[in-house]
GROMACS .gro file of C-alpha atoms in nm:
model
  169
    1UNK     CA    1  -2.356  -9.381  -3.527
    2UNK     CA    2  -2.585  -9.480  -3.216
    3UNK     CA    3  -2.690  -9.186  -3.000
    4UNK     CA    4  -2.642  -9.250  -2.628
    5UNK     CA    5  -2.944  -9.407  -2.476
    6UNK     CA    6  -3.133  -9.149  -2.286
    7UNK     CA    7  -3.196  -9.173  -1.893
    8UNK     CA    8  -3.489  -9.054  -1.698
    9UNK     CA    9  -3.507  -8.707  -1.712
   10UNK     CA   10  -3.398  -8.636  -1.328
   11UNK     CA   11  -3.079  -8.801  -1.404
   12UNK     CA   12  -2.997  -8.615  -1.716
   13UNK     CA   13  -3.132  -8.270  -1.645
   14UNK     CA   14  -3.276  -7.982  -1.888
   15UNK     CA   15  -3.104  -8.100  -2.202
   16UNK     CA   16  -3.201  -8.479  -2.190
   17UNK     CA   17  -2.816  -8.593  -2.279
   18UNK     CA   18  -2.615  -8.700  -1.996
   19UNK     CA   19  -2.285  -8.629  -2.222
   20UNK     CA   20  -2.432  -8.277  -2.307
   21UNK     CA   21  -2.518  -8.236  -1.941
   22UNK     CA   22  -2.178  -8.332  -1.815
   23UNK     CA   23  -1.998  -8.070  -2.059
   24UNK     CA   24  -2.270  -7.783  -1.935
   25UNK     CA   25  -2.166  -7.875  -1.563
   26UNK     CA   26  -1.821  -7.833  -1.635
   27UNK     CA   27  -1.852  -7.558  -1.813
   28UNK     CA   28  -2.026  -7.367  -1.542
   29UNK     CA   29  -1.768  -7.502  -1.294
   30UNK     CA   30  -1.512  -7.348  -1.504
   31UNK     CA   31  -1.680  -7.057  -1.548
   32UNK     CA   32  -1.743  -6.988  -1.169
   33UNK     CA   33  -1.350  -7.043  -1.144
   34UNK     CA   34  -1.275  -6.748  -1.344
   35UNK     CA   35  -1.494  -6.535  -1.116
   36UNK     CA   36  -1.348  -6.653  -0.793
   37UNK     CA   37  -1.028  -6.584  -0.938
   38UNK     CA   38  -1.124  -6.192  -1.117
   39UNK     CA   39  -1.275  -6.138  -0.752
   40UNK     CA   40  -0.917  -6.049  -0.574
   41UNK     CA   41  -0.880  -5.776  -0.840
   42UNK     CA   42  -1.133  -5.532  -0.768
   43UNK     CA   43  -1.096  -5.320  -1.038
   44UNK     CA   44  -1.179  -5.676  -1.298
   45UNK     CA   45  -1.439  -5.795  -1.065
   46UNK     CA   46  -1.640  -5.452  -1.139
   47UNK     CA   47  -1.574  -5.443  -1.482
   48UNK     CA   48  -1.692  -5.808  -1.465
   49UNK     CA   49  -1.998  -5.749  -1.278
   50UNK     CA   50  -2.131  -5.487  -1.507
   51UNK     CA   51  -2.042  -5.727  -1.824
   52UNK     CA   52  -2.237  -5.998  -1.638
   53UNK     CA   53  -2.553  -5.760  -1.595
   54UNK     CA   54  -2.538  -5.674  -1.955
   55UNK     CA   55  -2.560  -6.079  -2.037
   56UNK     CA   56  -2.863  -6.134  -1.773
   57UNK     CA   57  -3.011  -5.790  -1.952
   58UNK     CA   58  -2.955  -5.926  -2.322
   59UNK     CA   59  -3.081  -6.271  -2.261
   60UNK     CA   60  -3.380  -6.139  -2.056
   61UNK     CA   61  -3.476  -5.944  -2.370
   62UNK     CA   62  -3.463  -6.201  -2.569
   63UNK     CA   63  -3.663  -6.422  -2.360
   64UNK     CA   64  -3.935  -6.216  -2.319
   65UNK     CA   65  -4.179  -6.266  -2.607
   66UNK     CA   66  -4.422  -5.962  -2.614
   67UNK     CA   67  -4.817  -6.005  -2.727
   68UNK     CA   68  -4.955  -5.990  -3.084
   69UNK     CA   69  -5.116  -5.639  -2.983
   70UNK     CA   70  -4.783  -5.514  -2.787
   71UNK     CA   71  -4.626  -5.582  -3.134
   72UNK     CA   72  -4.819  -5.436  -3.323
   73UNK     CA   73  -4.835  -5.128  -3.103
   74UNK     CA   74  -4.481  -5.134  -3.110
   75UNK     CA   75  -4.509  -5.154  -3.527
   76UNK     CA   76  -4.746  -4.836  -3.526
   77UNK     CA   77  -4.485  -4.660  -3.334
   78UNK     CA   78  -4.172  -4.733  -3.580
   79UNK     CA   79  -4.388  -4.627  -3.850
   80UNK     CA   80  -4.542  -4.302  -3.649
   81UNK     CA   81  -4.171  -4.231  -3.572
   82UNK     CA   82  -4.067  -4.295  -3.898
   83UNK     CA   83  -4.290  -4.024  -4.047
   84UNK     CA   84  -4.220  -3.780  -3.824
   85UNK     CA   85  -3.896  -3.775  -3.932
   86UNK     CA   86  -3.960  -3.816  -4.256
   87UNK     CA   87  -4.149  -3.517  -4.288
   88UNK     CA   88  -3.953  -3.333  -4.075
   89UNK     CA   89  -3.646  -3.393  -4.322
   90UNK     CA   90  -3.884  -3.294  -4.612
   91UNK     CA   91  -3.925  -2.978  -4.414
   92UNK     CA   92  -3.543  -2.891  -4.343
   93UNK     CA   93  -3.531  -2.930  -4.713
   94UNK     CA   94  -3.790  -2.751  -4.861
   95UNK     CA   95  -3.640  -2.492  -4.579
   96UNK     CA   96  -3.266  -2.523  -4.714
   97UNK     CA   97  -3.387  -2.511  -5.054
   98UNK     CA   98  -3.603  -2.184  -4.989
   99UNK     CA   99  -3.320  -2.054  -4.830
  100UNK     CA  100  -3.040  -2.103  -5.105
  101UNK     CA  101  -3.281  -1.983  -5.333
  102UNK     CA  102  -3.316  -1.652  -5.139
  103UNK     CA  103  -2.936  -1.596  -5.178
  104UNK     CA  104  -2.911  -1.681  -5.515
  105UNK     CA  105  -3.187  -1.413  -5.591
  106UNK     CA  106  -2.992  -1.193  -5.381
  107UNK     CA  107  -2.648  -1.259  -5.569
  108UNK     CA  108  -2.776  -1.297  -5.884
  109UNK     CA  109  -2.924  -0.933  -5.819
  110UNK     CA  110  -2.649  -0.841  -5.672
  111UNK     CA  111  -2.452  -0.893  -6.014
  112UNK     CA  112  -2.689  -0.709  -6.225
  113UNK     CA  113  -2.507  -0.400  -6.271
  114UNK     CA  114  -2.143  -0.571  -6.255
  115UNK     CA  115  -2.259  -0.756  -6.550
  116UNK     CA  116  -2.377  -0.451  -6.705
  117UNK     CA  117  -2.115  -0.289  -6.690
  118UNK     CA  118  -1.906  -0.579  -6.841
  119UNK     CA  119  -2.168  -0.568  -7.128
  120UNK     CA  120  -2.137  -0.238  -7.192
  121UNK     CA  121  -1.735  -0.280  -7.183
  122UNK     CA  122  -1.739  -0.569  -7.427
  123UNK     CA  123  -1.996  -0.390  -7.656
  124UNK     CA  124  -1.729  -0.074  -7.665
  125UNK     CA  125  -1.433  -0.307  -7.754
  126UNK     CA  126  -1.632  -0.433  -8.057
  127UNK     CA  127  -1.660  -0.103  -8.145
  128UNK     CA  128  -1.348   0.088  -8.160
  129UNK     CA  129  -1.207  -0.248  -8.319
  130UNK     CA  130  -1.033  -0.186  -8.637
  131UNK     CA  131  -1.240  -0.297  -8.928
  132UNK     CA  132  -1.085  -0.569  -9.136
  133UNK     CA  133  -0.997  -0.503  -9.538
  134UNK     CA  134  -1.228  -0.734  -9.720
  135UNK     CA  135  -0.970  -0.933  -9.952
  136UNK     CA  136  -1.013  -0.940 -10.304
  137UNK     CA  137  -1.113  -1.235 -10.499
  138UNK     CA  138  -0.770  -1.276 -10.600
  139UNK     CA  139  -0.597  -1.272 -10.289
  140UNK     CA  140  -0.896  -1.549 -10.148
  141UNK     CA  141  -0.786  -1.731 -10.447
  142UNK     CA  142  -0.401  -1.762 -10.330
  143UNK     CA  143  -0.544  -1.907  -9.987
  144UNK     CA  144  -0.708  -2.159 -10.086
  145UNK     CA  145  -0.414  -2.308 -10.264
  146UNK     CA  146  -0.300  -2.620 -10.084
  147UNK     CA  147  -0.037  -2.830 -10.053
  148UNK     CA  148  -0.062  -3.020 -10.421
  149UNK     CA  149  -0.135  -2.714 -10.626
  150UNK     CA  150   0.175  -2.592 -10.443
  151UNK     CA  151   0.364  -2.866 -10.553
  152UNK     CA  152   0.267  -2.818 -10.876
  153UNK     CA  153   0.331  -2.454 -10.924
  154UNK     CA  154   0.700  -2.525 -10.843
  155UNK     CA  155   0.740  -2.793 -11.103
  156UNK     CA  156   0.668  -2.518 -11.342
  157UNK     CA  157   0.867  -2.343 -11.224
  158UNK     CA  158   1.181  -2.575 -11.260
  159UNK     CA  159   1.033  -2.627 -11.597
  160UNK     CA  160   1.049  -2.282 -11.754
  161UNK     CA  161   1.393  -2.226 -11.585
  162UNK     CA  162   1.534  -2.544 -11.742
  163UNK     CA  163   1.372  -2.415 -12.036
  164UNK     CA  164   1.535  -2.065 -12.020
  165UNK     CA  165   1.854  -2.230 -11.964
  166UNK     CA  166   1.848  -2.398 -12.247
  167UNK     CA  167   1.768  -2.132 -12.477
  168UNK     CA  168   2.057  -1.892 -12.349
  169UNK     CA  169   2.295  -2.201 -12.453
   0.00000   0.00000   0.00000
């Protein structure tokens, strides 16, 4: 697709395209409109005004292009600030840390002679504990036995009574 042949600059203005130019035009026409019509509500035309300040701010600050040295000025001072804080957060740290280990010293002496005391209370209950039998080999014997050997012992069982049985006949 052809582009539209351009005119002399006059004609066509900043952008160089009269169709471009044309749509900016109306655009800004349209644009003005709204105003006009927000200015018989003064409560909208405020709120307007201070929305259009913020655009002229913004695209003022984005125009201006600051020097190599202004930048890196500006660089030195992000990294200054950046430090600063930095270290002060490494400080508030080391501080908290200090600090919580303070009241853990304090608590943990605090406990001392609760925990004693609960030593000394355990250490009694262990000794007035009954002492256990010690079983004999015999009854250590009967605990091992498991299921199978269970199983086994009452087939013998049936066994010798069938067996009695038999004899009494």
């Amino acid at each position: 697709q052809a582009r539209p042949a351009r005119t002399s600059p006059a004609e066509a203005g900043p952008t160089g395209w009269p169709s471009r130019e044309k749509k900016r035009k109306e655009k800004e026409e349209k644009e003005k409109e709204k105003r006009r019509k927000k200015k018989s509500n003064p409560h909208t035309h405020e709120k307007n005004q201070k929305n259009l300040q913020k655009e002229r701010f913004f695209r003022r600050r984005r125009r201006r292009r600051p020097n190599r040295e202004e930048e890196e000025e500006e660089k030195r001072r992000r990294r200054r600030r950046r430090r600063r804080r930095r270290r002060r957060r490494k400080k508030k740290k080391e501080k908290r840390k200090k600090k919580k280990k303070r009241n853990n010293k304090k608590y943990y002496n605090s406990r001392q002679p609760k925990k004693k005391q609960q030593k000394q209370k355990q250490k009694q209950k262990k000794r007035n504990k009954p002492k256990k039998k010690k079983k004999t080999a015999q009854q250590k014997q009967v605990q091992r036995v498991g299921p199978a050997e269970k199983k086994k012992e009452k087939k013998k069982k049936k066994k010798r009574r069938k067996k009695e049985g038999k004899k009494e006949k």
